[in-house]
The first five atom37 places (N, CA, C, CB, O) and aatype in JSON, in Angstrom:
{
  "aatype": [20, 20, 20, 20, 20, 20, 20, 20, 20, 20, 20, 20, 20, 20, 20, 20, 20, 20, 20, 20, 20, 20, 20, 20, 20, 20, 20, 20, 20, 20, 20, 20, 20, 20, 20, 20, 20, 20, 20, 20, 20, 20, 20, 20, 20, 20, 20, 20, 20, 20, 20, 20, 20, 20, 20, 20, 20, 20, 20, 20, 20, 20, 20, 20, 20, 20, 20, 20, 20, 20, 20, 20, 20, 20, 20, 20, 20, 20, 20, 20, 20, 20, 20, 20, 20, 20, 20, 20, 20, 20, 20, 20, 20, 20, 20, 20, 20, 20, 20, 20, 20, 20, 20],
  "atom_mask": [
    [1, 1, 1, 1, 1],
    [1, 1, 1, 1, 1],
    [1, 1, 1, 1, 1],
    [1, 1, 1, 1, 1],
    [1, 1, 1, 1, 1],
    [1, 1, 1, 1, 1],
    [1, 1, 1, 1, 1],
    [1, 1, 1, 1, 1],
    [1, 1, 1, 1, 1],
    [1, 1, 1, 1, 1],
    [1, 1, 1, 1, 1],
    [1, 1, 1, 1, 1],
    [1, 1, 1, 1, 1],
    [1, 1, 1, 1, 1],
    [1, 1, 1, 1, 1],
    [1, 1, 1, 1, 1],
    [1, 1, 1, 1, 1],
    [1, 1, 1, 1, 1],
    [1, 1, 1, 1, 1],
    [1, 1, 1, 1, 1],
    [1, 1, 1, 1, 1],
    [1, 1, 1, 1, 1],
    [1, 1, 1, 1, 1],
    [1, 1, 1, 1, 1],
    [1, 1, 1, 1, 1],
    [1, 1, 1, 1, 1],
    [1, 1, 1, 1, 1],
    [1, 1, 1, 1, 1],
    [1, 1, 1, 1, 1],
    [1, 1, 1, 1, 1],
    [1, 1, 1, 1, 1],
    [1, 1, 1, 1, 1],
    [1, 1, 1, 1, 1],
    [1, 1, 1, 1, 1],
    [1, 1, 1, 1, 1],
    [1, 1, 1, 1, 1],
    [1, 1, 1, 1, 1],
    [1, 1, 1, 1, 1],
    [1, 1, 1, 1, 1],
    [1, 1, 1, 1, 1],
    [1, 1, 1, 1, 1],
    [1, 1, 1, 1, 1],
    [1, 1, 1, 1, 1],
    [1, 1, 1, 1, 1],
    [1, 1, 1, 1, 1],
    [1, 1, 1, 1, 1],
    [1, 1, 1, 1, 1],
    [1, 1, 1, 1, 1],
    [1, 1, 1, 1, 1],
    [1, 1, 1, 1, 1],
    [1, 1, 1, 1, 1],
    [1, 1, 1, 1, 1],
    [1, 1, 1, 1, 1],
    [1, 1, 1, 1, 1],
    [1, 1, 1, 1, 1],
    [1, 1, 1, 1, 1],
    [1, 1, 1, 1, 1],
    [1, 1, 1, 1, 1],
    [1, 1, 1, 1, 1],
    [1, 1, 1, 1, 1],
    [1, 1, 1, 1, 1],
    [1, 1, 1, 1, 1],
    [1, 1, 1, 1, 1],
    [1, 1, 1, 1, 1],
    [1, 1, 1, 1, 1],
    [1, 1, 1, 1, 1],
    [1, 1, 1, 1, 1],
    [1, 1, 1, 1, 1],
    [1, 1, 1, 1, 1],
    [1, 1, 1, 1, 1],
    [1, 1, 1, 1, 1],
    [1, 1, 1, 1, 1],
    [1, 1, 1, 1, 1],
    [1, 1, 1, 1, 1],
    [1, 1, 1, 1, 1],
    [1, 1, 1, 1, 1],
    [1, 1, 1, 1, 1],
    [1, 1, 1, 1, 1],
    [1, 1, 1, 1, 1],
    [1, 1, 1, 1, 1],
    [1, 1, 1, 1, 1],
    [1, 1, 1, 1, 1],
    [1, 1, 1, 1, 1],
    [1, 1, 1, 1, 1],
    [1, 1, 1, 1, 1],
    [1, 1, 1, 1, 1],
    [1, 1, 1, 1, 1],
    [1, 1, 1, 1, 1],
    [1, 1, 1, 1, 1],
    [1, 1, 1, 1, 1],
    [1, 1, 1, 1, 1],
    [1, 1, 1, 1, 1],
    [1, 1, 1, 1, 1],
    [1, 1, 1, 1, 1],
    [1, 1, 1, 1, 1],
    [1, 1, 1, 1, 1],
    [1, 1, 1, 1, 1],
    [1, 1, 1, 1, 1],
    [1, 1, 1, 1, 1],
    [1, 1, 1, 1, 1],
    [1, 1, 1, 1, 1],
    [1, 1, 1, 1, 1],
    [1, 1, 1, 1, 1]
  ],
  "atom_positions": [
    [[126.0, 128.36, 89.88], [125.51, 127.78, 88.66], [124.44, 126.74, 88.94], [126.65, 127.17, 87.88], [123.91, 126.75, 90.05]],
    [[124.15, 126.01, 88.21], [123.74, 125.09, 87.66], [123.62, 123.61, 89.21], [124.86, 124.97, 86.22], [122.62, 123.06, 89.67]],
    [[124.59, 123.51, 89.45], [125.59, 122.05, 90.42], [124.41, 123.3, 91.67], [128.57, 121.94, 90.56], [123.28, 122.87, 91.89]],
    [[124.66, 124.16, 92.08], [124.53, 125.1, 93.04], [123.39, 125.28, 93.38], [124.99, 126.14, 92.79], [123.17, 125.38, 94.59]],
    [[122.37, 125.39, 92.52], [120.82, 125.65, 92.8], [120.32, 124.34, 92.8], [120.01, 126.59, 91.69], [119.24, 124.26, 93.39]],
    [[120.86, 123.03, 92.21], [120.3, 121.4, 92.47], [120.8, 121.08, 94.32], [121.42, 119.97, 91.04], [120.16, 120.47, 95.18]],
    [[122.0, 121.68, 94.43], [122.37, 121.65, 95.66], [121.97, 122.02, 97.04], [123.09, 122.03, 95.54], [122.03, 121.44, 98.12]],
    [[121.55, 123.2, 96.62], [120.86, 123.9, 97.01], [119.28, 123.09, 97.43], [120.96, 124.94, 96.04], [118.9, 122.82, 98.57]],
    [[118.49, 122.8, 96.04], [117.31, 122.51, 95.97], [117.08, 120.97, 97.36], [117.05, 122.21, 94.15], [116.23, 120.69, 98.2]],
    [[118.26, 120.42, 96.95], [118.16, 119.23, 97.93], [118.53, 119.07, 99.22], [118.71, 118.34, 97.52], [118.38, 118.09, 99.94]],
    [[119.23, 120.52, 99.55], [119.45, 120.29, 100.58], [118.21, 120.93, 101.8], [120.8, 120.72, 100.59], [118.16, 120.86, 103.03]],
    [[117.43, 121.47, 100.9], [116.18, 122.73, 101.2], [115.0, 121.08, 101.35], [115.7, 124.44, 99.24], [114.3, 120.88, 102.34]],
    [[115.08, 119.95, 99.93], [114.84, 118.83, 100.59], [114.43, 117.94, 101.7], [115.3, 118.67, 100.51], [113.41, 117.54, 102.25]],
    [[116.02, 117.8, 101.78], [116.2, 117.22, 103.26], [115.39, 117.6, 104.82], [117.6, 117.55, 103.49], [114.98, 116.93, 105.76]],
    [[115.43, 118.96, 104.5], [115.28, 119.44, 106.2], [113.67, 119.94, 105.72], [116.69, 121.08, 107.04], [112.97, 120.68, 106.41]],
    [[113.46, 119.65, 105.04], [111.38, 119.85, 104.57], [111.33, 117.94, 105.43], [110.66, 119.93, 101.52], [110.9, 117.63, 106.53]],
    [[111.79, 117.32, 104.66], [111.82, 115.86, 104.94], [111.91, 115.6, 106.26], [112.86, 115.17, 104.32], [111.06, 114.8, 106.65]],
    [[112.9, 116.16, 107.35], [112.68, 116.32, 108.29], [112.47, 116.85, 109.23], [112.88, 116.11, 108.37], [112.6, 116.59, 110.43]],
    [[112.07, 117.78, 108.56], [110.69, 119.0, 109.88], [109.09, 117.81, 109.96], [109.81, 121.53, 108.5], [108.42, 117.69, 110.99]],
    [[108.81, 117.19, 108.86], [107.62, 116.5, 108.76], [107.94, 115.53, 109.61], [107.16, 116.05, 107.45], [107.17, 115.41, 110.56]],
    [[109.28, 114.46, 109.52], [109.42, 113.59, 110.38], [109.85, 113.86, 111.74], [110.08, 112.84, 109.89], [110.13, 113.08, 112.64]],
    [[109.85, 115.04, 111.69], [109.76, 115.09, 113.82], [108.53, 115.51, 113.88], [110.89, 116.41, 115.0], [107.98, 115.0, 114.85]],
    [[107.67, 116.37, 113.13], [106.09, 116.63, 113.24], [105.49, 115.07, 113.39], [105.41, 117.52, 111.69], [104.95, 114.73, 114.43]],
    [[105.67, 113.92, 111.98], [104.85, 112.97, 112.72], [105.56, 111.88, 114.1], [104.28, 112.06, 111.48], [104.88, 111.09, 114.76]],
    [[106.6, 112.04, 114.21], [106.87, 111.72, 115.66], [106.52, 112.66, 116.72], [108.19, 111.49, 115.82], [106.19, 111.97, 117.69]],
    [[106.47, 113.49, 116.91], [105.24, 114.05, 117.68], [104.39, 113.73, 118.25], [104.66, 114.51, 117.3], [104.04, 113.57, 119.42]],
    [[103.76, 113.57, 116.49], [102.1, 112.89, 116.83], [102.01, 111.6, 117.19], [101.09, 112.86, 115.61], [101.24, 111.24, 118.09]],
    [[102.91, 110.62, 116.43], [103.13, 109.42, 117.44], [103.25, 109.23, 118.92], [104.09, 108.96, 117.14], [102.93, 108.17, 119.47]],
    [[103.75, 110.3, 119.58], [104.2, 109.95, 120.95], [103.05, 110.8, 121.81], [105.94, 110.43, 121.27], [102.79, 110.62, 123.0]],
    [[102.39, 111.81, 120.91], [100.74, 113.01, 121.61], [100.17, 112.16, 121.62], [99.76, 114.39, 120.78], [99.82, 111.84, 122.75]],
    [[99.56, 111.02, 120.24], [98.18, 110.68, 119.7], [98.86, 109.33, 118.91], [97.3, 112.05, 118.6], [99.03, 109.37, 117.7]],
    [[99.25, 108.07, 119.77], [99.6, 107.21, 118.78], [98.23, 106.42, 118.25], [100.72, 106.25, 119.34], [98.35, 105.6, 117.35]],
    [[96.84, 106.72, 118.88], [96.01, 105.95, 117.84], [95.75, 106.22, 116.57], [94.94, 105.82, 118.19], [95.32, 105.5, 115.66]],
    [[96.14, 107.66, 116.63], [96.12, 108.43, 114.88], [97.16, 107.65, 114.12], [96.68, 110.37, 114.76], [96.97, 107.66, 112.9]],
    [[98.24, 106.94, 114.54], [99.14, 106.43, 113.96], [98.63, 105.08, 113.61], [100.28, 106.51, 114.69], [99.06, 104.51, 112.6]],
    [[97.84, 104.6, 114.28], [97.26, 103.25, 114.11], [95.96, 103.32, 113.52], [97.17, 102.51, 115.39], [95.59, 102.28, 112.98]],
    [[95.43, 103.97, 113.49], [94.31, 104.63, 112.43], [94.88, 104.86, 111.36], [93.63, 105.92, 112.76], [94.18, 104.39, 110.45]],
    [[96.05, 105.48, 110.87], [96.08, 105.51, 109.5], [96.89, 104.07, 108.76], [96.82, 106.94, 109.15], [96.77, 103.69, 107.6]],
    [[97.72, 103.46, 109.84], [98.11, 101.74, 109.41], [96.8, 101.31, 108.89], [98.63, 100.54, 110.85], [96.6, 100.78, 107.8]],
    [[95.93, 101.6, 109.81], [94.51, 100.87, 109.49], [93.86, 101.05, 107.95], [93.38, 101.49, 110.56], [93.42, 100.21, 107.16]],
    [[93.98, 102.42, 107.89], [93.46, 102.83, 106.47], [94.48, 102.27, 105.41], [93.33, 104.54, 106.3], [94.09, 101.8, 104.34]],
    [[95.32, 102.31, 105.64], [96.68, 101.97, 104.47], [96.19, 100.34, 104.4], [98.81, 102.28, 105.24], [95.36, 100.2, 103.51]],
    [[96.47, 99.24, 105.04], [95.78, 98.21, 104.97], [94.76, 97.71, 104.27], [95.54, 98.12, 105.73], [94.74, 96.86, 103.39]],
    [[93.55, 98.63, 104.98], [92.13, 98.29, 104.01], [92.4, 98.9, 102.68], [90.56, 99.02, 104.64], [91.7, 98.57, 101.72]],
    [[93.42, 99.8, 102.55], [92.98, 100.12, 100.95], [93.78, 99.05, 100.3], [93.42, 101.78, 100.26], [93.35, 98.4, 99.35]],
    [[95.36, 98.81, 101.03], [96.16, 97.55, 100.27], [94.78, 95.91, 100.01], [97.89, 96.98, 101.77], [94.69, 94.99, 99.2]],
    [[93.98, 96.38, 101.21], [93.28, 94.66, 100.99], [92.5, 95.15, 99.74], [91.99, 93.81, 102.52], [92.73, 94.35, 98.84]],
    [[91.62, 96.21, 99.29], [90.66, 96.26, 98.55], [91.69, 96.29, 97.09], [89.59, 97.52, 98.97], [91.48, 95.49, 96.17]],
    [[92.71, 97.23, 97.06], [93.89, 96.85, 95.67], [93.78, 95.55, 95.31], [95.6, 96.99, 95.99], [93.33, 95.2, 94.22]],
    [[94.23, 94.64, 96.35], [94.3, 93.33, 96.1], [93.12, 92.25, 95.55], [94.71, 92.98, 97.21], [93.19, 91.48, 94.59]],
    [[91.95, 92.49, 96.56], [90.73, 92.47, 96.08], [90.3, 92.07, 94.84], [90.37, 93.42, 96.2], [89.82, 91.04, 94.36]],
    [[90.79, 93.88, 94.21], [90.19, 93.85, 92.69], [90.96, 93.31, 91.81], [89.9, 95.12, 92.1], [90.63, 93.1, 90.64]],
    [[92.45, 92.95, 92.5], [93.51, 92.54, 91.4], [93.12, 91.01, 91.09], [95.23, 92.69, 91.97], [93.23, 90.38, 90.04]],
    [[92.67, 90.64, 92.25], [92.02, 88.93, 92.5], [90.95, 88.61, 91.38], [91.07, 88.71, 94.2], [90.88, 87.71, 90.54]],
    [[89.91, 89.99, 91.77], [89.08, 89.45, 90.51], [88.58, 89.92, 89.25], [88.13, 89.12, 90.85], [87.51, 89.92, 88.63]],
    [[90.09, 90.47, 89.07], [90.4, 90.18, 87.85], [90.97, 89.5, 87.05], [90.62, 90.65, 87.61], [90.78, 89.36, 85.84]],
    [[92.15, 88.76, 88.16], [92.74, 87.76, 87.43], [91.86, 86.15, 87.35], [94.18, 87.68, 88.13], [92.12, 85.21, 86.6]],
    [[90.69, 86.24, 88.49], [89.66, 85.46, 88.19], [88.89, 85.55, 87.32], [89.07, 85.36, 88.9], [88.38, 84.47, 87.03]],
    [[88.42, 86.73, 86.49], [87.85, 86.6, 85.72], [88.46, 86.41, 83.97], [87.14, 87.48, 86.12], [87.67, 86.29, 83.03]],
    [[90.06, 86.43, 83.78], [90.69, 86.31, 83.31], [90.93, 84.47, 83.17], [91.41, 87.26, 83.76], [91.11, 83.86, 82.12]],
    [[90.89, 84.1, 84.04], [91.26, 82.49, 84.44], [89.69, 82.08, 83.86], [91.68, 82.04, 86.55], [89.68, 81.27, 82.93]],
    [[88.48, 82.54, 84.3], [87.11, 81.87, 83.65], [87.05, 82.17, 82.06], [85.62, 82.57, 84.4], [86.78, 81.37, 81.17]],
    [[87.34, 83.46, 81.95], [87.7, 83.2, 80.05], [88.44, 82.28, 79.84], [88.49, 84.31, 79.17], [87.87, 81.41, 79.17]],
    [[89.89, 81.95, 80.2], [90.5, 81.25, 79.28], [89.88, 80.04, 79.85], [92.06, 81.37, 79.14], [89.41, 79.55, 78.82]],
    [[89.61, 79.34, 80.66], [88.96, 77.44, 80.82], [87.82, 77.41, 79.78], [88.05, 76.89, 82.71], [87.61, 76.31, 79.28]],
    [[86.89, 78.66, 79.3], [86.05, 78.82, 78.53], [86.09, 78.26, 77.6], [85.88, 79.7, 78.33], [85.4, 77.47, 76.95]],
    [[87.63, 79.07, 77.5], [88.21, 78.61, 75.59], [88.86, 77.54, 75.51], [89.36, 79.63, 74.74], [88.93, 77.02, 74.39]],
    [[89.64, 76.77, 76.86], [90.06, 75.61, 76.37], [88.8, 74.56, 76.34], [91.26, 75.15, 77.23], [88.81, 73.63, 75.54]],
    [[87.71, 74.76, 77.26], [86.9, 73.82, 77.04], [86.38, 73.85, 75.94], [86.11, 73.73, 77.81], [85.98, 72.77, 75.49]],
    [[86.18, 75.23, 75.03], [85.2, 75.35, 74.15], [86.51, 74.45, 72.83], [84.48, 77.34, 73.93], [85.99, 73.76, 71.95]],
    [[87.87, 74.54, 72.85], [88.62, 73.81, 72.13], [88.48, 72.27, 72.54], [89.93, 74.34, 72.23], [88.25, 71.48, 71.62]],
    [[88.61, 71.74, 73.93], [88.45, 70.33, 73.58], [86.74, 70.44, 72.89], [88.69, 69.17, 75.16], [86.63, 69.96, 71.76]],
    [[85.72, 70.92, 73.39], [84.81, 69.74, 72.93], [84.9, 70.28, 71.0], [82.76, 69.83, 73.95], [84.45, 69.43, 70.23]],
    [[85.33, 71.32, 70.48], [85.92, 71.44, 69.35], [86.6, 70.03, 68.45], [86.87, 72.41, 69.73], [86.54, 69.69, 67.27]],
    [[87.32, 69.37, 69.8], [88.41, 68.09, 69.1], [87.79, 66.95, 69.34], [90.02, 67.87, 69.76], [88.37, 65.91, 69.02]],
    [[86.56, 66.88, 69.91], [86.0, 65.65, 70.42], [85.07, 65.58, 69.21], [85.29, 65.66, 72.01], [84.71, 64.47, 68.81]],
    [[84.58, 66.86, 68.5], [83.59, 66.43, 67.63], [83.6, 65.37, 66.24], [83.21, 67.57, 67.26], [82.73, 64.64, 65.77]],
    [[85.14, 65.68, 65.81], [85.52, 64.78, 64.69], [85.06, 63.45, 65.31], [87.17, 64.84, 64.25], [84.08, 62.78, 64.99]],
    [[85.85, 63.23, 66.15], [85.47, 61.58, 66.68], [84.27, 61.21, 66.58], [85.7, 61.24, 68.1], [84.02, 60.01, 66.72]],
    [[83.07, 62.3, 66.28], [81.69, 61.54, 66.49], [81.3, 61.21, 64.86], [80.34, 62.64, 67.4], [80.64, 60.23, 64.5]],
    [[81.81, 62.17, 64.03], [81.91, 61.68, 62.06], [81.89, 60.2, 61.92], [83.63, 62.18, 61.12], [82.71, 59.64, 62.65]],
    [[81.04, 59.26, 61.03], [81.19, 58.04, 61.17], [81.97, 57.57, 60.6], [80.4, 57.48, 61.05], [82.42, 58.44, 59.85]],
    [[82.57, 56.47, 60.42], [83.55, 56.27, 59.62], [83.26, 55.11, 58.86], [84.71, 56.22, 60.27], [82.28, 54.46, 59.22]],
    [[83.91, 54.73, 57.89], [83.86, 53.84, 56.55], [83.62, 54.29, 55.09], [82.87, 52.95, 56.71], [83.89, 55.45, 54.77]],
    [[83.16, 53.48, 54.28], [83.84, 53.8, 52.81], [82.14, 55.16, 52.34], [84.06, 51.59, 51.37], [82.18, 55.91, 51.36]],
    [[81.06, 55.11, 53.21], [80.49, 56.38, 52.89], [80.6, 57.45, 53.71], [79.29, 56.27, 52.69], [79.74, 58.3, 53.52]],
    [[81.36, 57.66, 54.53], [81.51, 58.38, 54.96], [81.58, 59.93, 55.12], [81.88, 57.95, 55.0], [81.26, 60.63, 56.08]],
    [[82.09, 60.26, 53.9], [82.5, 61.09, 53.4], [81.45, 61.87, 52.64], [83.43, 60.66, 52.83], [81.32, 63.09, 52.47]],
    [[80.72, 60.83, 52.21], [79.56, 61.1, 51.0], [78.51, 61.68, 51.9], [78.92, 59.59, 50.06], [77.75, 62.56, 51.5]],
    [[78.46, 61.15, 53.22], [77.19, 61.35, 54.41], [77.47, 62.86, 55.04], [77.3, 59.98, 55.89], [76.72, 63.76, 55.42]],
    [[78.87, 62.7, 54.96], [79.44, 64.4, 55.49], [78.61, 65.31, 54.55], [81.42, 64.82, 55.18], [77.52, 65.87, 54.65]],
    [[79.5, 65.25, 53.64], [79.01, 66.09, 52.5], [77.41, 66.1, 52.48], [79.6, 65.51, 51.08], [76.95, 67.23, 52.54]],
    [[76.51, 65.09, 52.4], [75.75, 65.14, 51.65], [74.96, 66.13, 52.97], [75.28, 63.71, 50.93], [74.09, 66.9, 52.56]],
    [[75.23, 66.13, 54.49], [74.79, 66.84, 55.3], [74.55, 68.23, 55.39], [75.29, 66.59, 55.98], [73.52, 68.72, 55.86]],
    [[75.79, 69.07, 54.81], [75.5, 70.34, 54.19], [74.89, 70.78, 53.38], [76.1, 70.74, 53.91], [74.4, 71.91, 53.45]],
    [[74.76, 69.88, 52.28], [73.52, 70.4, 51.12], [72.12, 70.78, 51.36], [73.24, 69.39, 50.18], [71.3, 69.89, 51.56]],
    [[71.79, 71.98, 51.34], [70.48, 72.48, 51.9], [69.6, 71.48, 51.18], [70.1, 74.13, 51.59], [69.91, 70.78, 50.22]],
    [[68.1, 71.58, 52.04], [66.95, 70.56, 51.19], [66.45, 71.28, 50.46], [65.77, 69.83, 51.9], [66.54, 72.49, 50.68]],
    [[65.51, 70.63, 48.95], [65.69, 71.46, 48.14], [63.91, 72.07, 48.31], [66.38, 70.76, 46.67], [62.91, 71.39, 48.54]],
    [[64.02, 73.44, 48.11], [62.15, 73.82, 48.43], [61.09, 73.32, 47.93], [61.67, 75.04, 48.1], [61.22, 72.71, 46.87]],
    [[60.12, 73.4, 48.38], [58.8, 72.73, 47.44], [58.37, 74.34, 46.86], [57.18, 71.69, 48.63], [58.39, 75.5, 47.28]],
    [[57.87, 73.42, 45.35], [57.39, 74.38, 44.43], [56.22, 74.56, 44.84], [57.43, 74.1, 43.07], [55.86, 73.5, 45.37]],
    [[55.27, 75.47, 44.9], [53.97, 75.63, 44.89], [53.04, 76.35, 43.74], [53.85, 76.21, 45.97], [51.82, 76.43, 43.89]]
  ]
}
C-alpha cells in the first residue's frame, strides 16, 4: 500500500544520499583542492548575500533619518511664529495672496 511505496521511496533515499557521499569523499581524498574551491565559492557567494542584505538595510536606515530629520526640523518651525497679542493676525495675514494690479 500506501505506508509501502513511502517506505520504499525513502529508503531508495537514503542509499542515493549515500552513493553521493562516498562519491564526494572520494573526491576529497583524489582532489581535496576541489573541496576547497568550492568552500571558496560557497563563501564569496555567502559574502556577496550579505553584501546586498547590508545595503539594503543601509539604504533603509538613510530613508528613515530622512524622515526623522525632515520631522524635527517640521517641530522646530512653530518655534520660529512670533509671538504676542498680533500674532496671529501676522500668521494669517501671511497667507493671503497679494492682490493683482489692474491694468
Amino acid at each position: 500500500g500506501v505506508d509501502q511505496c513511502i517506505q520504499k521511496f525513502l529508503d531508495v533515499a537514503r542509499q542515493t544520499e549515500c552513493f553521493f557521499l562516498q562519491k564526494r569523499l572520494q573526491l576529497s581524498v583524489q582532489k581535496p583542492e576541489q573541496v576547497i574551491k568550492e568552500d571558496v565559492s560557497e563563501l564569496r557567494n555567502e559574502l556577496q548575500r550579505k553584501e546586498a542584505l547590508i545595503q539594503k538595510h543601509l539604504a533603509k536606515l538613510r530613508h528613515w533619518q530622512q524622515v526623522l530629520e525632515d520631522i524635527s526640523v517640521q517641530h522646530k518651525k512653530p518655534a520660529e511664529i512670533p509671538q504676542g497679542p498680533l500674532a496671529y493676525l501676522e500668521q494669517a495675514s501671511a497667507n493671503i495672496p497679494a492682490p493683482m494690479k489692474q491694468t
